[in-house]
Amino acid sequence: MTLPLAPDHVRIFDTTLRDGEQSPGATLTSAEKLDVARGLSRLGVDVIEAGFPAASPDDLEAVRTIARTVGCEPVAGRPAPAPPIVCALARAAEADIDAAASAVAPARHGRIHTFLATSPIHREHKLRMSRAEVVERARRMVGYARARCEDVEFSPEDAGRTEPEFLYEVLSAVIAEGATTLNIPDTVGYTLPQEYGALLEGIVRHVRGVADGKAIVSVHCHDDLGLAVANTLAGVRAGARQVEVTVNGIGERAGNTSLEEVVMALRVRRAVFGLETSIDTTQLCRTSKLVSTRTGIVVQPNKAIVGANAFAHESGIHQDGMLKHEETYEIMRPETVGAGRTQLVLGKHSGRAAFGARLAELGIPLTGGALAEAFERFKALAEKKKTILDADLLALFADRGAEEEVRWTLEDLVVTSGLHGMPTATVRLRDSAGEPHVHAAVGTGPVDAVFSAVDHIVAAPAELVDFAINAVTEGEDAVGEASVRVRARAADGRPDPQRNAVRTPTFHGHAADVDVIVASTRAYVAALNRLLVALDLERERGGRVPELVREAI
Ligand code: KIV
Ligand code: ZN
């Protein structure tokens, strides 16, 4: 049971690791999921929806690890926040609910979130069930979940296109069976704010048990019409006290409601809403960075709150106004969301302890060999770059927390390129047995030459899907960040059609360096490492990698 709530508290239910991970290409390893979950816990979310355990044994294990770990560890630099509830998703079926129950069992506070579609189109074409059958299944499965876990949430999938009276009937039935959170998904992002608000008002008014505090109402919106945040806020105005959101708004298709936008709207317009969240807003940019690094989904520069330009004032009139008074063109201070641009953190005279402590504060707690190796890289960077900011450290080391199996390591790289002549790269990689491998290749440009040399050595059945470089900070000595995505290709060189039919798994690599060619090479090798580990796992299990093959939810 998670009731009661202070009347002015809006619970933040983060589904980055579940709905967010359903973004095309966002597949995360278990270690990465744990890292993101730790970041969410630092941020102060109330609920972490950690995954969908019935999807695969790996998903189940990832949720279990998060349940066992997150909220049970000290957080560097500040008092431990209240541990988040760890939630697992389940279809309204016994096997799914059993998997979810077993995954959240080690949590201090676990939750099962079960769902069943209710709209006419889903009832008729997907479920082939009558209204009565839907009510009966929802009722039975919530009871089944409640017998295994104290805290049960129910979602009528596609509620946005469901007849309101039928919704009231289903929701009243599941409250009677012990559901304490009723989540109302606008699954396909179809509703308009006034419609969604009216739907929520109707639920608050008509569903038995809501008015007398037996269950709280939750909002869950998708951004197909760009209205997810507006709909979410309309739901809150109508009485919802839980919002389901993802960091950077990532998620299925056009994405989910963005956590940072809703949290800051509630904060900046507190006079309108009169509501509070438990989010430490100074962690918003860091968490955004962590999620984009891990998922490989780059945040657009003009993204509200966490985009690179969110606090940049370009026009002369705006700059003049800002100099006279910040509030002329700024509705919140950048520091409030952790976007201070001038945090000088460390220099070349800093010691390892100070470096380690700063990384831990940034949510990258490294020890032993990992810390020593990171410190060496930091020193090398400090020789080349005068001022090292938090943003540099996050870009360089954000992927260090996760322990991953490494097949190939970049040892050395020499590149020649110019206006005339052929760009040439010589690459030395070390394999997992410690053997060095060297190859030289030419290419259409320096990156192409490096990737060709790496391909020759690694010989992975991979094709490049995406490649991007961004500057992390300003100035000519800026750190460059590379993001690479690869996918497996069939033996004949074409993308595997069987995989494409379900969901093409892609593998992401990220790296940062003052030298963008080095960053690109590291990112490419990291992506290939992941692909190779996944393919071996697939071979071992005699089939496709379950973690990567999701049934559409
Ligand atoms: O959008 C949706 O309907 C969902 C449910 C599973 C809650 O994500
Ligand atoms: Zn959803």
XYZ file of C-alpha atoms and ligand atoms in Angstrom:
562
model
C 0.000 0.000 0.000
C 1.427 3.411 -0.841
C -1.388 5.546 0.474
C -1.579 8.003 2.115
C -0.103 11.033 0.402
C 0.209 14.573 1.675
C -2.617 16.389 -0.149
C -0.229 18.738 -1.939
C 2.248 16.037 -3.033
C 2.404 14.776 -6.597
C 4.121 11.442 -6.830
C 6.712 11.169 -9.616
C 6.540 7.721 -11.215
C 9.466 7.356 -13.574
C 9.115 4.867 -16.415
C 12.362 5.656 -18.278
C 13.507 2.072 -17.755
C 10.263 0.571 -19.020
C 8.268 2.769 -21.431
C 11.387 4.881 -22.124
C 13.394 1.814 -22.944
C 10.764 0.994 -25.586
C 12.151 3.907 -27.640
C 13.507 2.606 -30.925
C 17.174 1.738 -30.396
C 17.246 2.440 -26.668
C 17.989 -1.073 -25.435
C 20.010 -0.913 -22.226
C 22.169 -3.583 -20.647
C 21.372 -4.645 -17.066
C 24.388 -2.695 -15.767
C 23.197 0.434 -17.557
C 19.687 0.008 -16.166
C 21.117 -0.167 -12.661
C 23.108 2.990 -13.272
C 20.050 4.866 -14.522
C 18.027 3.590 -11.561
C 20.667 4.947 -9.194
C 20.482 8.300 -10.995
C 16.691 8.314 -10.622
C 16.994 7.551 -6.943
C 19.414 10.475 -6.529
C 16.973 12.675 -8.386
C 14.340 11.775 -5.794
C 11.649 10.044 -7.860
C 8.962 8.313 -5.794
C 8.552 5.264 -8.035
C 10.936 3.603 -10.503
C 9.213 1.384 -13.051
C 12.237 -0.803 -13.594
C 11.058 -3.041 -16.417
C 8.791 -5.755 -17.731
C 10.054 -9.007 -16.141
C 7.931 -11.367 -18.242
C 9.693 -10.133 -21.402
C 12.801 -12.203 -20.695
C 14.931 -13.688 -17.903
C 17.357 -10.776 -18.399
C 14.605 -8.239 -17.844
C 13.501 -10.081 -14.733
C 17.047 -10.169 -13.391
C 17.595 -6.468 -14.148
C 14.452 -5.516 -12.201
C 15.454 -7.810 -9.339
C 18.924 -6.260 -9.149
C 17.444 -2.765 -9.040
C 14.954 -3.876 -6.375
C 17.772 -5.343 -4.294
C 20.136 -2.397 -4.691
C 18.507 0.946 -5.310
C 17.462 2.952 -2.311
C 19.449 0.653 -0.046
C 22.791 2.385 -0.638
C 24.162 5.630 0.769
C 24.202 8.544 -1.684
C 27.471 10.491 -1.736
C 27.295 14.082 -0.638
C 23.800 14.224 0.818
C 21.492 12.404 3.199
C 19.937 9.251 1.791
C 16.557 10.122 0.224
C 13.505 8.021 0.992
C 13.972 4.822 -1.015
C 11.913 4.773 -4.181
C 9.215 2.199 -4.749
C 10.467 -0.314 -7.323
C 7.722 -1.290 -9.743
C 7.451 -3.998 -12.400
C 5.000 -4.115 -15.291
C 2.833 -7.172 -16.007
C 0.076 -7.933 -18.465
C -3.110 -9.092 -16.794
C -1.989 -12.726 -16.816
C -0.831 -15.041 -14.021
C 2.611 -15.779 -15.510
C 3.403 -12.087 -15.997
C 2.265 -11.235 -12.494
C 4.317 -14.084 -11.014
C 7.414 -12.793 -12.833
C 6.777 -9.233 -11.653
C 6.186 -10.363 -8.063
C 9.383 -12.339 -7.989
C 11.363 -9.441 -9.512
C 10.235 -6.816 -6.982
C 10.310 -9.158 -3.975
C 13.749 -7.951 -2.717
C 12.715 -4.264 -2.772
C 12.106 -2.385 0.461
C 8.900 -1.373 -1.184
C 7.786 -3.164 -4.355
C 4.831 -2.575 -6.657
C 3.153 -4.613 -9.378
C 1.673 -2.595 -12.239
C -0.743 -4.663 -14.258
C -2.652 -3.522 -17.326
C -5.428 -4.589 -19.659
C -6.769 -2.725 -22.684
C -10.285 -1.310 -22.365
C -10.992 0.709 -25.530
C -13.460 -0.647 -28.127
C -10.765 -0.972 -30.786
C -8.472 -2.968 -28.491
C -11.313 -5.080 -27.099
C -12.526 -5.995 -30.554
C -9.316 -6.400 -32.535
C -6.557 -7.171 -30.046
C -8.179 -8.933 -27.108
C -11.371 -10.242 -28.778
C -13.079 -9.870 -25.417
C -16.459 -8.460 -24.413
C -16.804 -5.666 -21.892
C -17.877 -8.154 -19.221
C -14.860 -10.352 -19.919
C -12.522 -7.373 -19.621
C -14.010 -6.383 -16.249
C -13.766 -9.934 -15.012
C -10.142 -10.417 -16.137
C -9.052 -7.071 -14.676
C -10.770 -7.847 -11.375
C -9.309 -11.344 -11.121
C -5.776 -10.319 -12.066
C -5.667 -7.384 -9.665
C -6.783 -9.796 -6.927
C -4.089 -12.249 -8.044
C -1.431 -9.492 -7.922
C -2.677 -8.201 -4.559
C -2.202 -11.661 -3.067
C 1.485 -11.427 -4.057
C 2.277 -7.778 -3.412
C 0.783 -5.138 -1.109
C 1.063 -2.347 -3.639
C -0.831 -2.853 -6.901
C -1.390 -0.382 -9.723
C -3.842 -0.976 -12.551
C -3.896 0.638 -16.013
C -6.796 0.393 -18.459
C -4.675 0.572 -21.607
C -5.916 3.066 -24.207
C -8.092 4.718 -21.567
C -8.032 7.885 -23.681
C -10.231 6.145 -26.275
C -12.389 4.183 -23.827
C -16.048 4.961 -23.062
C -15.906 6.873 -19.713
C -18.764 4.885 -18.097
C -17.026 1.627 -18.935
C -13.807 2.971 -17.419
C -15.662 3.807 -14.195
C -16.954 0.227 -14.080
C -13.517 -1.356 -14.600
C -11.791 0.990 -12.153
C -14.428 0.483 -9.445
C -14.001 -3.286 -9.835
C -10.194 -3.183 -9.443
C -10.317 -0.886 -6.408
C -12.565 -3.419 -4.747
C -9.828 -6.027 -5.353
C -7.149 -3.859 -3.719
C -5.613 -1.666 -6.453
C -4.368 1.503 -4.783
C -3.221 3.390 -7.895
C -5.415 3.810 -10.953
C -3.336 4.899 -13.921
C -5.107 6.410 -16.925
C -2.994 5.964 -20.073
C -3.500 8.014 -23.183
C -1.652 5.180 -24.883
C -1.694 6.586 -28.395
C -1.355 10.275 -27.518
C -4.766 11.083 -29.019
C -6.525 13.241 -26.472
C -6.509 17.032 -26.133
C -5.824 18.644 -22.751
C -9.453 19.636 -22.122
C -10.647 16.117 -23.023
C -8.058 14.368 -20.906
C -8.723 16.749 -17.986
C -12.472 16.073 -18.284
C -11.852 12.304 -18.379
C -9.813 12.532 -15.176
C -12.410 14.750 -13.484
C -15.085 12.194 -14.323
C -12.973 9.396 -12.835
C -12.270 11.332 -9.642
C -15.982 12.054 -9.304
C -17.563 8.748 -10.372
C -15.241 5.908 -9.433
C -16.198 4.397 -6.122
C -13.234 4.504 -3.775
C -11.323 7.426 -5.296
C -13.161 10.210 -3.473
C -12.848 8.408 -0.129
C -9.087 7.921 -0.573
C -8.880 4.164 -1.309
C -6.855 4.813 -4.463
C -5.033 7.669 -6.104
C -5.385 8.550 -9.764
C -2.330 8.647 -12.005
C -1.683 10.132 -15.449
C 0.286 8.506 -18.257
C 0.490 10.363 -21.563
C 2.199 9.889 -24.899
C 3.434 12.671 -27.128
C 2.103 11.733 -30.578
C 0.474 15.169 -30.957
C 3.081 16.948 -28.831
C 0.525 17.246 -26.001
C 1.870 14.821 -23.395
C 2.998 17.482 -20.913
C -0.121 19.618 -21.436
C -2.351 16.562 -20.927
C -0.423 15.512 -17.843
C -0.831 18.948 -16.276
C -4.540 18.927 -17.170
C -4.800 15.573 -15.362
C -3.070 16.992 -12.296
C -5.440 19.978 -12.277
C -8.310 17.482 -12.360
C -7.040 15.700 -9.226
C -4.401 13.173 -10.307
C -1.656 12.799 -7.705
C 0.783 10.586 -9.594
C 2.411 11.452 -12.929
C 4.089 8.830 -15.105
C 7.028 10.356 -16.918
C 10.389 9.637 -18.502
C 13.657 11.542 -18.430
C 14.041 13.577 -21.646
C 10.547 12.394 -22.599
C 11.911 9.286 -24.314
C 9.506 6.450 -25.025
C 7.483 4.482 -27.518
C 7.056 6.349 -30.872
C 7.047 10.127 -30.158
C 7.777 9.462 -26.502
C 6.214 9.947 -23.084
C 5.661 12.962 -20.865
C 8.981 14.539 -19.995
C 9.820 14.364 -16.289
C 11.831 17.569 -16.216
C 9.153 19.614 -17.995
C 6.353 18.553 -15.668
C 8.449 18.966 -12.540
C 9.552 22.461 -13.526
C 6.052 23.490 -14.649
C 4.725 22.504 -11.228
C 7.552 24.377 -9.557
C 7.672 27.544 -11.660
C 3.841 27.820 -11.654
C 3.423 26.726 -8.026
C 0.938 29.536 -7.472
C -1.376 27.929 -10.041
C -1.007 24.292 -8.995
C -0.238 24.564 -5.267
C 1.587 21.226 -5.462
C 5.029 19.856 -4.577
C 7.214 17.017 -5.793
C 10.129 15.333 -4.061
C 12.500 15.954 -6.981
C 15.891 17.550 -6.340
C 15.710 19.788 -9.405
C 19.444 20.523 -9.322
C 19.922 16.922 -10.494
C 17.772 17.323 -13.609
C 20.538 18.101 -16.125
C 22.810 15.383 -14.781
C 20.096 12.800 -14.962
C 19.192 13.928 -18.468
C 22.826 13.537 -19.499
C 23.057 10.120 -17.871
C 19.984 8.887 -19.742
C 21.083 10.290 -23.090
C 24.568 8.809 -22.700
C 23.246 5.404 -21.770
C 20.473 5.223 -24.366
C 22.317 7.031 -27.158
C 19.248 9.237 -27.664
C 20.648 12.719 -28.065
C 18.758 15.615 -26.463
C 17.769 18.257 -29.015
C 19.457 21.635 -28.251
C 16.134 23.481 -27.975
C 14.622 20.932 -25.568
C 12.934 22.676 -22.630
C 14.809 22.594 -19.296
C 17.720 20.305 -20.264
C 18.575 21.265 -23.865
C 21.928 22.962 -24.534
C 20.120 26.166 -25.562
C 17.488 26.166 -22.828
C 19.222 29.080 -21.084
C 21.114 30.635 -24.014
C 20.166 34.173 -24.993
C 21.204 34.988 -28.523
C 19.411 38.150 -29.596
C 20.876 41.528 -28.645
C 17.572 42.733 -27.196
C 17.343 39.674 -24.949
C 20.969 39.941 -23.867
C 20.506 43.608 -23.040
C 17.399 42.808 -21.001
C 19.193 39.988 -19.174
C 22.031 42.309 -18.204
C 19.527 44.768 -16.757
C 17.480 42.144 -14.916
C 17.582 38.334 -15.275
C 13.837 37.968 -14.936
C 13.253 39.958 -18.132
C 13.828 36.808 -20.183
C 14.369 34.003 -17.668
C 11.557 32.268 -15.796
C 13.911 30.022 -13.814
C 17.590 30.145 -12.956
C 19.834 27.636 -14.751
C 21.316 26.544 -11.387
C 17.848 25.407 -10.281
C 17.984 22.601 -12.849
C 21.711 21.955 -12.477
C 22.566 23.803 -15.683
C 25.126 26.223 -14.188
C 27.583 26.743 -17.017
C 30.545 27.782 -14.985
C 31.209 25.093 -12.460
C 34.985 24.882 -12.611
C 35.610 21.670 -10.852
C 39.169 20.541 -11.052
C 42.495 21.387 -12.628
C 45.715 19.580 -13.398
C 46.950 19.937 -9.821
C 43.953 18.171 -8.329
C 44.594 14.917 -6.552
C 42.959 11.548 -7.044
C 40.856 11.816 -3.886
C 39.323 15.148 -4.941
C 38.727 13.781 -8.428
C 37.061 10.616 -7.058
C 34.911 12.652 -4.661
C 33.740 14.961 -7.447
C 32.859 12.025 -9.681
C 30.920 10.439 -6.830
C 28.987 13.693 -6.347
C 28.163 13.600 -10.036
C 26.810 10.111 -9.550
C 29.781 8.170 -10.936
C 31.211 6.377 -7.914
C 34.451 4.749 -9.084
C 36.930 2.850 -6.938
C 40.120 0.798 -7.335
C 41.391 0.168 -10.849
C 38.478 1.966 -12.497
C 39.218 5.127 -10.517
C 42.951 4.885 -11.253
C 42.293 4.511 -14.966
C 39.802 7.399 -14.993
C 42.264 9.573 -13.087
C 44.956 8.929 -15.696
C 42.533 10.064 -18.408
C 41.583 13.101 -16.384
C 45.243 14.086 -15.980
C 45.829 13.678 -19.709
C 42.807 15.879 -20.385
C 43.959 18.492 -17.863
C 47.202 18.811 -19.813
C 45.227 19.764 -22.934
C 42.254 21.637 -21.497
C 42.587 24.510 -19.050
C 39.193 24.356 -17.388
C 37.408 21.124 -16.749
C 33.711 21.479 -16.036
C 31.149 19.082 -14.668
C 29.822 18.663 -18.212
C 33.264 17.442 -19.349
C 33.491 14.952 -16.501
C 29.999 13.667 -17.190
C 30.727 13.218 -20.884
C 34.053 11.529 -20.251
C 33.152 9.259 -17.389
C 29.382 8.834 -17.286
C 29.712 5.405 -18.883
C 32.298 4.221 -16.345
C 29.905 3.138 -13.613
C 28.479 0.230 -15.547
C 30.563 -2.917 -15.462
C 30.541 -4.467 -18.872
C 32.299 -7.282 -20.588
C 34.951 -5.832 -22.890
C 36.118 -7.822 -25.921
C 38.325 -5.227 -27.589
C 40.187 -2.229 -26.176
C 41.596 0.658 -28.188
C 45.315 0.954 -27.496
C 46.613 3.300 -30.134
C 45.584 5.245 -33.154
C 47.458 7.227 -35.792
C 45.517 9.122 -38.454
C 46.675 11.196 -41.391
C 44.273 13.260 -43.417
C 44.263 16.534 -45.315
C 43.163 18.237 -48.481
C 45.168 15.993 -50.798
C 45.939 12.343 -50.463
C 43.983 9.536 -48.894
C 42.936 9.639 -45.255
C 44.738 6.734 -43.593
C 44.386 5.229 -40.123
C 46.535 2.742 -38.235
C 44.726 1.191 -35.285
C 45.984 -1.055 -32.506
C 43.374 -2.956 -30.511
C 43.926 -5.471 -27.728
C 41.697 -8.519 -27.511
C 40.315 -10.009 -24.285
C 43.278 -12.434 -24.070
C 45.659 -9.450 -24.074
C 46.924 -9.968 -27.659
C 47.572 -6.798 -29.682
C 46.195 -6.541 -33.250
C 47.282 -3.827 -35.683
C 45.773 -2.828 -39.013
C 46.026 0.150 -41.358
C 43.262 1.230 -43.734
C 42.295 4.094 -45.999
C 38.865 5.712 -46.133
C 36.838 8.545 -47.569
C 37.646 10.541 -44.417
C 39.573 9.958 -41.192
C 36.629 8.411 -39.336
C 35.845 6.110 -42.240
C 39.514 5.037 -42.347
C 39.540 4.303 -38.601
C 36.263 2.373 -38.713
C 37.567 0.297 -41.654
C 40.714 -0.589 -39.725
C 38.646 -1.547 -36.667
C 36.284 -3.609 -38.850
C 39.212 -5.506 -40.299
C 40.541 -6.438 -36.848
C 37.273 -7.163 -35.062
C 35.516 -8.820 -38.022
C 32.104 -8.431 -36.385
C 28.944 -9.001 -38.454
C 27.935 -5.393 -37.903
C 26.686 -2.438 -39.858
C 26.789 1.185 -38.822
C 23.348 2.666 -38.252
C 24.091 6.064 -36.740
C 27.078 8.229 -35.981
C 27.111 11.697 -34.404
C 29.650 14.035 -32.834
C 28.777 16.943 -30.528
C 30.842 19.469 -28.606
C 30.197 19.142 -24.869
C 31.275 22.643 -23.865
C 32.262 25.788 -25.697
C 35.709 26.880 -26.896
C 38.332 25.495 -29.182
C 39.564 23.047 -26.551
C 36.038 21.663 -26.085
C 35.570 17.979 -25.401
C 33.861 16.193 -28.287
C 31.329 13.492 -27.647
C 30.757 10.673 -30.131
C 27.726 8.460 -30.309
C 27.657 5.365 -32.505
C 24.935 2.822 -33.128
C 25.459 -0.504 -34.901
C 23.294 -3.499 -35.642
C 23.912 -7.094 -36.612
C 23.811 -7.985 -40.260
C 23.194 -11.378 -41.781
C 26.019 -13.435 -43.305
C 25.181 -12.122 -46.795
C 25.845 -8.597 -45.589
C 22.214 -7.482 -45.499
C 20.323 -6.549 -42.316
C 18.811 -9.690 -40.797
C 15.150 -9.688 -42.017
C 14.007 -11.951 -39.185
C 15.229 -9.433 -36.655
C 13.742 -6.549 -38.581
C 10.342 -8.183 -38.420
C 10.254 -7.784 -34.630
C 12.459 -4.981 -33.545
C 15.926 -4.497 -34.857
C 18.254 -4.505 -31.876
C 20.881 -1.842 -32.128
C 23.926 -1.437 -29.916
C 25.079 1.909 -28.774
C 28.568 3.151 -27.966
C 29.441 6.496 -26.443
C 32.791 8.164 -25.757
C 34.244 11.613 -25.255
C 37.687 13.090 -25.769
C 39.272 16.362 -26.800
C 40.241 14.493 -29.967
C 37.020 13.670 -31.828
C 38.644 10.892 -33.863
C 39.705 9.161 -30.643
C 36.195 9.667 -29.227
C 34.640 8.218 -32.409
C 36.911 5.176 -32.346
C 36.259 4.436 -28.687
C 32.517 4.794 -29.250
C 32.643 2.452 -32.252
C 34.658 -0.175 -30.366
C 32.239 0.087 -27.400
C 29.248 -0.494 -29.691
C 30.942 -3.496 -31.329
C 31.805 -4.943 -27.906
C 28.160 -4.883 -26.956
C 27.075 -6.444 -30.206
C 29.636 -9.248 -29.836
C 28.630 -10.003 -26.240
C 24.951 -10.132 -27.260
C 25.644 -12.405 -30.231
C 27.617 -14.824 -28.038
C 24.797 -14.867 -25.516
C 22.428 -15.627 -28.355
C 24.593 -18.499 -29.521
C 24.901 -19.892 -25.988
C 21.143 -19.894 -25.575
C 20.616 -21.429 -28.985
C 18.288 -18.658 -30.119
C 17.816 -14.969 -30.305
C 18.788 -12.728 -27.443
C 15.659 -12.533 -25.305
C 16.651 -9.196 -23.834
C 16.475 -7.730 -27.279
C 13.282 -9.295 -28.476
C 10.300 -7.663 -26.893
C 6.780 -8.519 -27.469
C 4.938 -5.310 -28.278
C 3.325 -4.068 -25.083
O 0.927 3.649 -22.755
C 0.456 2.701 -22.116
O -0.719 2.345 -22.227
C 1.335 1.964 -21.216
C 0.691 1.041 -20.252
C 1.358 -0.271 -20.204
C 0.610 1.700 -18.921
O 2.520 2.191 -21.225
Zn 2.939 4.136 -22.222
